[in-house]
């Protein structure tokens, strides 16, 4: 069985046992989070929600909170002596999918 969930403005296709990295969620490590299901399917049977599938939910366990690798942002204008360096580390939540119910 698989499902398509939406969180943090992105959609993810998940199955039980998958580990996904999503945008930072306000949840403690080892807590359980629930996601709305946009689409769920098993074999050739697919159910599409409008916008979500009623009664379906995906449960996940928060494994970690962290930050991604540093991205260097460098601004430069030729012949003007303008140089700016900035860095960014995107926060994420690591979630393991534990249950999909229809």
mmCIF file with all atom_site columns, C-alpha atoms in Angstrom:
data_model
loop_
_atom_site.group_PDB
_atom_site.id
_atom_site.type_symbol
_atom_site.label_atom_id
_atom_site.label_alt_id
_atom_site.label_comp_id
_atom_site.label_asym_id
_atom_site.label_entity_id
_atom_site.label_seq_id
_atom_site.pdbx_PDB_ins_code
_atom_site.Cartn_x
_atom_site.Cartn_y
_atom_site.Cartn_z
_atom_site.occupancy
_atom_site.B_iso_or_equiv
_atom_site.pdbx_formal_charge
_atom_site.auth_seq_id
_atom_site.auth_comp_id
_atom_site.auth_asym_id
_atom_site.auth_atom_id
_atom_site.pdbx_PDB_model_num
ATOM 1   C CA . UNK A 1 1   ? 0.000   0.000  0.000   1.00 0.00 ? 1   UNK A CA 1
ATOM 2   C CA . UNK A 1 2   ? 1.209   3.498  -0.794  1.00 0.00 ? 2   UNK A CA 1
ATOM 3   C CA . UNK A 1 3   ? -0.034  7.018  -0.201  1.00 0.00 ? 3   UNK A CA 1
ATOM 4   C CA . UNK A 1 4   ? 0.696   10.545 -1.345  1.00 0.00 ? 4   UNK A CA 1
ATOM 5   C CA . UNK A 1 5   ? 0.883   13.036 1.513   1.00 0.00 ? 5   UNK A CA 1
ATOM 6   C CA . UNK A 1 6   ? 1.387   16.788 1.598   1.00 0.00 ? 6   UNK A CA 1
ATOM 7   C CA . UNK A 1 7   ? 3.448   18.623 4.183   1.00 0.00 ? 7   UNK A CA 1
ATOM 8   C CA . UNK A 1 8   ? 5.513   21.776 4.071   1.00 0.00 ? 8   UNK A CA 1
ATOM 9   C CA . UNK A 1 9   ? 4.184   22.687 0.627   1.00 0.00 ? 9   UNK A CA 1
ATOM 10  C CA . UNK A 1 10  ? 5.572   19.498 -0.920  1.00 0.00 ? 10  UNK A CA 1
ATOM 11  C CA . UNK A 1 11  ? 4.058   16.122 -1.784  1.00 0.00 ? 11  UNK A CA 1
ATOM 12  C CA . UNK A 1 12  ? 5.649   12.782 -0.948  1.00 0.00 ? 12  UNK A CA 1
ATOM 13  C CA . UNK A 1 13  ? 4.840   9.236  -2.111  1.00 0.00 ? 13  UNK A CA 1
ATOM 14  C CA . UNK A 1 14  ? 5.303   7.002  0.929   1.00 0.00 ? 14  UNK A CA 1
ATOM 15  C CA . UNK A 1 15  ? 4.998   3.380  2.008   1.00 0.00 ? 15  UNK A CA 1
ATOM 16  C CA . UNK A 1 16  ? 5.234   1.816  5.452   1.00 0.00 ? 16  UNK A CA 1
ATOM 17  C CA . UNK A 1 17  ? 8.871   1.781  6.559   1.00 0.00 ? 17  UNK A CA 1
ATOM 18  C CA . UNK A 1 18  ? 9.975   4.751  4.434   1.00 0.00 ? 18  UNK A CA 1
ATOM 19  C CA . UNK A 1 19  ? 12.161  7.412  6.039   1.00 0.00 ? 19  UNK A CA 1
ATOM 20  C CA . UNK A 1 20  ? 11.573  10.888 4.617   1.00 0.00 ? 20  UNK A CA 1
ATOM 21  C CA . UNK A 1 21  ? 13.034  14.313 5.260   1.00 0.00 ? 21  UNK A CA 1
ATOM 22  C CA . UNK A 1 22  ? 10.339  16.990 5.400   1.00 0.00 ? 22  UNK A CA 1
ATOM 23  C CA . UNK A 1 23  ? 10.267  20.699 6.167   1.00 0.00 ? 23  UNK A CA 1
ATOM 24  C CA . UNK A 1 24  ? 10.671  21.424 9.882   1.00 0.00 ? 24  UNK A CA 1
ATOM 25  C CA . UNK A 1 25  ? 7.651   20.456 11.980  1.00 0.00 ? 25  UNK A CA 1
ATOM 26  C CA . UNK A 1 26  ? 6.903   21.476 15.543  1.00 0.00 ? 26  UNK A CA 1
ATOM 27  C CA . UNK A 1 27  ? 7.132   17.977 17.003  1.00 0.00 ? 27  UNK A CA 1
ATOM 28  C CA . UNK A 1 28  ? 9.367   16.363 19.596  1.00 0.00 ? 28  UNK A CA 1
ATOM 29  C CA . UNK A 1 29  ? 11.687  13.469 18.754  1.00 0.00 ? 29  UNK A CA 1
ATOM 30  C CA . UNK A 1 30  ? 9.965   10.047 19.249  1.00 0.00 ? 30  UNK A CA 1
ATOM 31  C CA . UNK A 1 31  ? 6.509   11.638 18.975  1.00 0.00 ? 31  UNK A CA 1
ATOM 32  C CA . UNK A 1 32  ? 3.851   10.591 16.475  1.00 0.00 ? 32  UNK A CA 1
ATOM 33  C CA . UNK A 1 33  ? 2.639   12.853 13.666  1.00 0.00 ? 33  UNK A CA 1
ATOM 34  C CA . UNK A 1 34  ? -0.333  12.432 11.329  1.00 0.00 ? 34  UNK A CA 1
ATOM 35  C CA . UNK A 1 35  ? -0.518  13.501 7.689   1.00 0.00 ? 35  UNK A CA 1
ATOM 36  C CA . UNK A 1 36  ? -3.492  14.135 5.416   1.00 0.00 ? 36  UNK A CA 1
ATOM 37  C CA . UNK A 1 37  ? -3.713  11.735 2.476   1.00 0.00 ? 37  UNK A CA 1
ATOM 38  C CA . UNK A 1 38  ? -4.166  13.164 -1.032  1.00 0.00 ? 38  UNK A CA 1
ATOM 39  C CA . UNK A 1 39  ? -4.110  9.772  -2.763  1.00 0.00 ? 39  UNK A CA 1
ATOM 40  C CA . UNK A 1 40  ? -3.852  6.186  -1.579  1.00 0.00 ? 40  UNK A CA 1
ATOM 41  C CA . UNK A 1 41  ? -3.559  2.966  -3.475  1.00 0.00 ? 41  UNK A CA 1
ATOM 42  C CA . UNK A 1 42  ? -2.983  -0.733 -3.268  1.00 0.00 ? 42  UNK A CA 1
ATOM 43  C CA . UNK A 1 43  ? -2.103  -2.576 -6.457  1.00 0.00 ? 43  UNK A CA 1
ATOM 44  C CA . UNK A 1 44  ? -4.406  -1.318 -9.219  1.00 0.00 ? 44  UNK A CA 1
ATOM 45  C CA . UNK A 1 45  ? -6.933  0.194  -6.778  1.00 0.00 ? 45  UNK A CA 1
ATOM 46  C CA . UNK A 1 46  ? -6.285  3.925  -6.409  1.00 0.00 ? 46  UNK A CA 1
ATOM 47  C CA . UNK A 1 47  ? -8.388  6.385  -4.414  1.00 0.00 ? 47  UNK A CA 1
ATOM 48  C CA . UNK A 1 48  ? -7.979  10.073 -5.191  1.00 0.00 ? 48  UNK A CA 1
ATOM 49  C CA . UNK A 1 49  ? -9.124  12.665 -2.658  1.00 0.00 ? 49  UNK A CA 1
ATOM 50  C CA . UNK A 1 50  ? -10.942 15.926 -3.269  1.00 0.00 ? 50  UNK A CA 1
ATOM 51  C CA . UNK A 1 51  ? -8.638  17.357 -1.881  1.00 0.00 ? 51  UNK A CA 1
ATOM 52  C CA . UNK A 1 52  ? -8.038  14.683 0.795   1.00 0.00 ? 52  UNK A CA 1
ATOM 53  C CA . UNK A 1 53  ? -9.206  11.083 1.099   1.00 0.00 ? 53  UNK A CA 1
ATOM 54  C CA . UNK A 1 54  ? -11.845 10.928 3.848   1.00 0.00 ? 54  UNK A CA 1
ATOM 55  C CA . UNK A 1 55  ? -10.979 8.565  6.688   1.00 0.00 ? 55  UNK A CA 1
ATOM 56  C CA . UNK A 1 56  ? -7.459  7.838  5.447   1.00 0.00 ? 56  UNK A CA 1
ATOM 57  C CA . UNK A 1 57  ? -4.408  8.837  7.414   1.00 0.00 ? 57  UNK A CA 1
ATOM 58  C CA . UNK A 1 58  ? -0.696  8.271  7.503   1.00 0.00 ? 58  UNK A CA 1
ATOM 59  C CA . UNK A 1 59  ? 1.123   8.022  10.815  1.00 0.00 ? 59  UNK A CA 1
ATOM 60  C CA . UNK A 1 60  ? 4.801   8.717  11.238  1.00 0.00 ? 60  UNK A CA 1
ATOM 61  C CA . UNK A 1 61  ? 7.350   8.725  14.026  1.00 0.00 ? 61  UNK A CA 1
ATOM 62  C CA . UNK A 1 62  ? 9.726   11.669 14.339  1.00 0.00 ? 62  UNK A CA 1
ATOM 63  C CA . UNK A 1 63  ? 13.278  10.311 14.334  1.00 0.00 ? 63  UNK A CA 1
ATOM 64  C CA . UNK A 1 64  ? 15.283  13.546 14.384  1.00 0.00 ? 64  UNK A CA 1
ATOM 65  C CA . UNK A 1 65  ? 15.280  17.308 13.992  1.00 0.00 ? 65  UNK A CA 1
ATOM 66  C CA . UNK A 1 66  ? 18.260  18.808 12.215  1.00 0.00 ? 66  UNK A CA 1
ATOM 67  C CA . UNK A 1 67  ? 19.749  21.146 9.657   1.00 0.00 ? 67  UNK A CA 1
ATOM 68  C CA . UNK A 1 68  ? 20.851  20.359 6.120   1.00 0.00 ? 68  UNK A CA 1
ATOM 69  C CA . UNK A 1 69  ? 24.236  21.040 4.561   1.00 0.00 ? 69  UNK A CA 1
ATOM 70  C CA . UNK A 1 70  ? 25.356  24.625 4.264   1.00 0.00 ? 70  UNK A CA 1
ATOM 71  C CA . UNK A 1 71  ? 24.519  26.402 1.030   1.00 0.00 ? 71  UNK A CA 1
ATOM 72  C CA . UNK A 1 72  ? 26.834  29.301 0.166   1.00 0.00 ? 72  UNK A CA 1
ATOM 73  C CA . UNK A 1 73  ? 25.105  32.345 -1.335  1.00 0.00 ? 73  UNK A CA 1
ATOM 74  C CA . UNK A 1 74  ? 27.611  34.601 -3.102  1.00 0.00 ? 74  UNK A CA 1
ATOM 75  C CA . UNK A 1 75  ? 26.589  37.930 -4.649  1.00 0.00 ? 75  UNK A CA 1
ATOM 76  C CA . UNK A 1 76  ? 28.959  39.684 -7.018  1.00 0.00 ? 76  UNK A CA 1
ATOM 77  C CA . UNK A 1 77  ? 28.813  42.681 -9.334  1.00 0.00 ? 77  UNK A CA 1
ATOM 78  C CA . UNK A 1 78  ? 31.583  43.019 -11.876 1.00 0.00 ? 78  UNK A CA 1
ATOM 79  C CA . UNK A 1 79  ? 33.836  46.092 -11.808 1.00 0.00 ? 79  UNK A CA 1
ATOM 80  C CA . UNK A 1 80  ? 32.038  47.605 -8.793  1.00 0.00 ? 80  UNK A CA 1
ATOM 81  C CA . UNK A 1 81  ? 33.904  46.029 -5.859  1.00 0.00 ? 81  UNK A CA 1
ATOM 82  C CA . UNK A 1 82  ? 30.661  44.487 -4.582  1.00 0.00 ? 82  UNK A CA 1
ATOM 83  C CA . UNK A 1 83  ? 30.961  41.051 -2.995  1.00 0.00 ? 83  UNK A CA 1
ATOM 84  C CA . UNK A 1 84  ? 28.700  39.508 -0.347  1.00 0.00 ? 84  UNK A CA 1
ATOM 85  C CA . UNK A 1 85  ? 28.875  36.001 1.071   1.00 0.00 ? 85  UNK A CA 1
ATOM 86  C CA . UNK A 1 86  ? 26.059  34.470 3.057   1.00 0.00 ? 86  UNK A CA 1
ATOM 87  C CA . UNK A 1 87  ? 25.241  30.946 4.164   1.00 0.00 ? 87  UNK A CA 1
ATOM 88  C CA . UNK A 1 88  ? 22.042  29.021 4.796   1.00 0.00 ? 88  UNK A CA 1
ATOM 89  C CA . UNK A 1 89  ? 21.199  25.704 6.454   1.00 0.00 ? 89  UNK A CA 1
ATOM 90  C CA . UNK A 1 90  ? 17.639  24.509 5.886   1.00 0.00 ? 90  UNK A CA 1
ATOM 91  C CA . UNK A 1 91  ? 16.015  22.926 8.971   1.00 0.00 ? 91  UNK A CA 1
ATOM 92  C CA . UNK A 1 92  ? 14.359  19.523 8.469   1.00 0.00 ? 92  UNK A CA 1
ATOM 93  C CA . UNK A 1 93  ? 12.460  16.813 10.329  1.00 0.00 ? 93  UNK A CA 1
ATOM 94  C CA . UNK A 1 94  ? 13.308  13.156 9.725   1.00 0.00 ? 94  UNK A CA 1
ATOM 95  C CA . UNK A 1 95  ? 10.139  11.010 9.826   1.00 0.00 ? 95  UNK A CA 1
ATOM 96  C CA . UNK A 1 96  ? 9.644   7.251  9.559   1.00 0.00 ? 96  UNK A CA 1
ATOM 97  C CA . UNK A 1 97  ? 6.268   6.158  8.168   1.00 0.00 ? 97  UNK A CA 1
ATOM 98  C CA . UNK A 1 98  ? 4.747   3.620  10.577  1.00 0.00 ? 98  UNK A CA 1
ATOM 99  C CA . UNK A 1 99  ? 1.164   3.108  9.428   1.00 0.00 ? 99  UNK A CA 1
ATOM 100 C CA . UNK A 1 100 ? -1.140  3.811  6.483   1.00 0.00 ? 100 UNK A CA 1
ATOM 101 C CA . UNK A 1 101 ? -4.852  3.317  7.072   1.00 0.00 ? 101 UNK A CA 1
ATOM 102 C CA . UNK A 1 102 ? -7.626  3.683  4.513   1.00 0.00 ? 102 UNK A CA 1
#
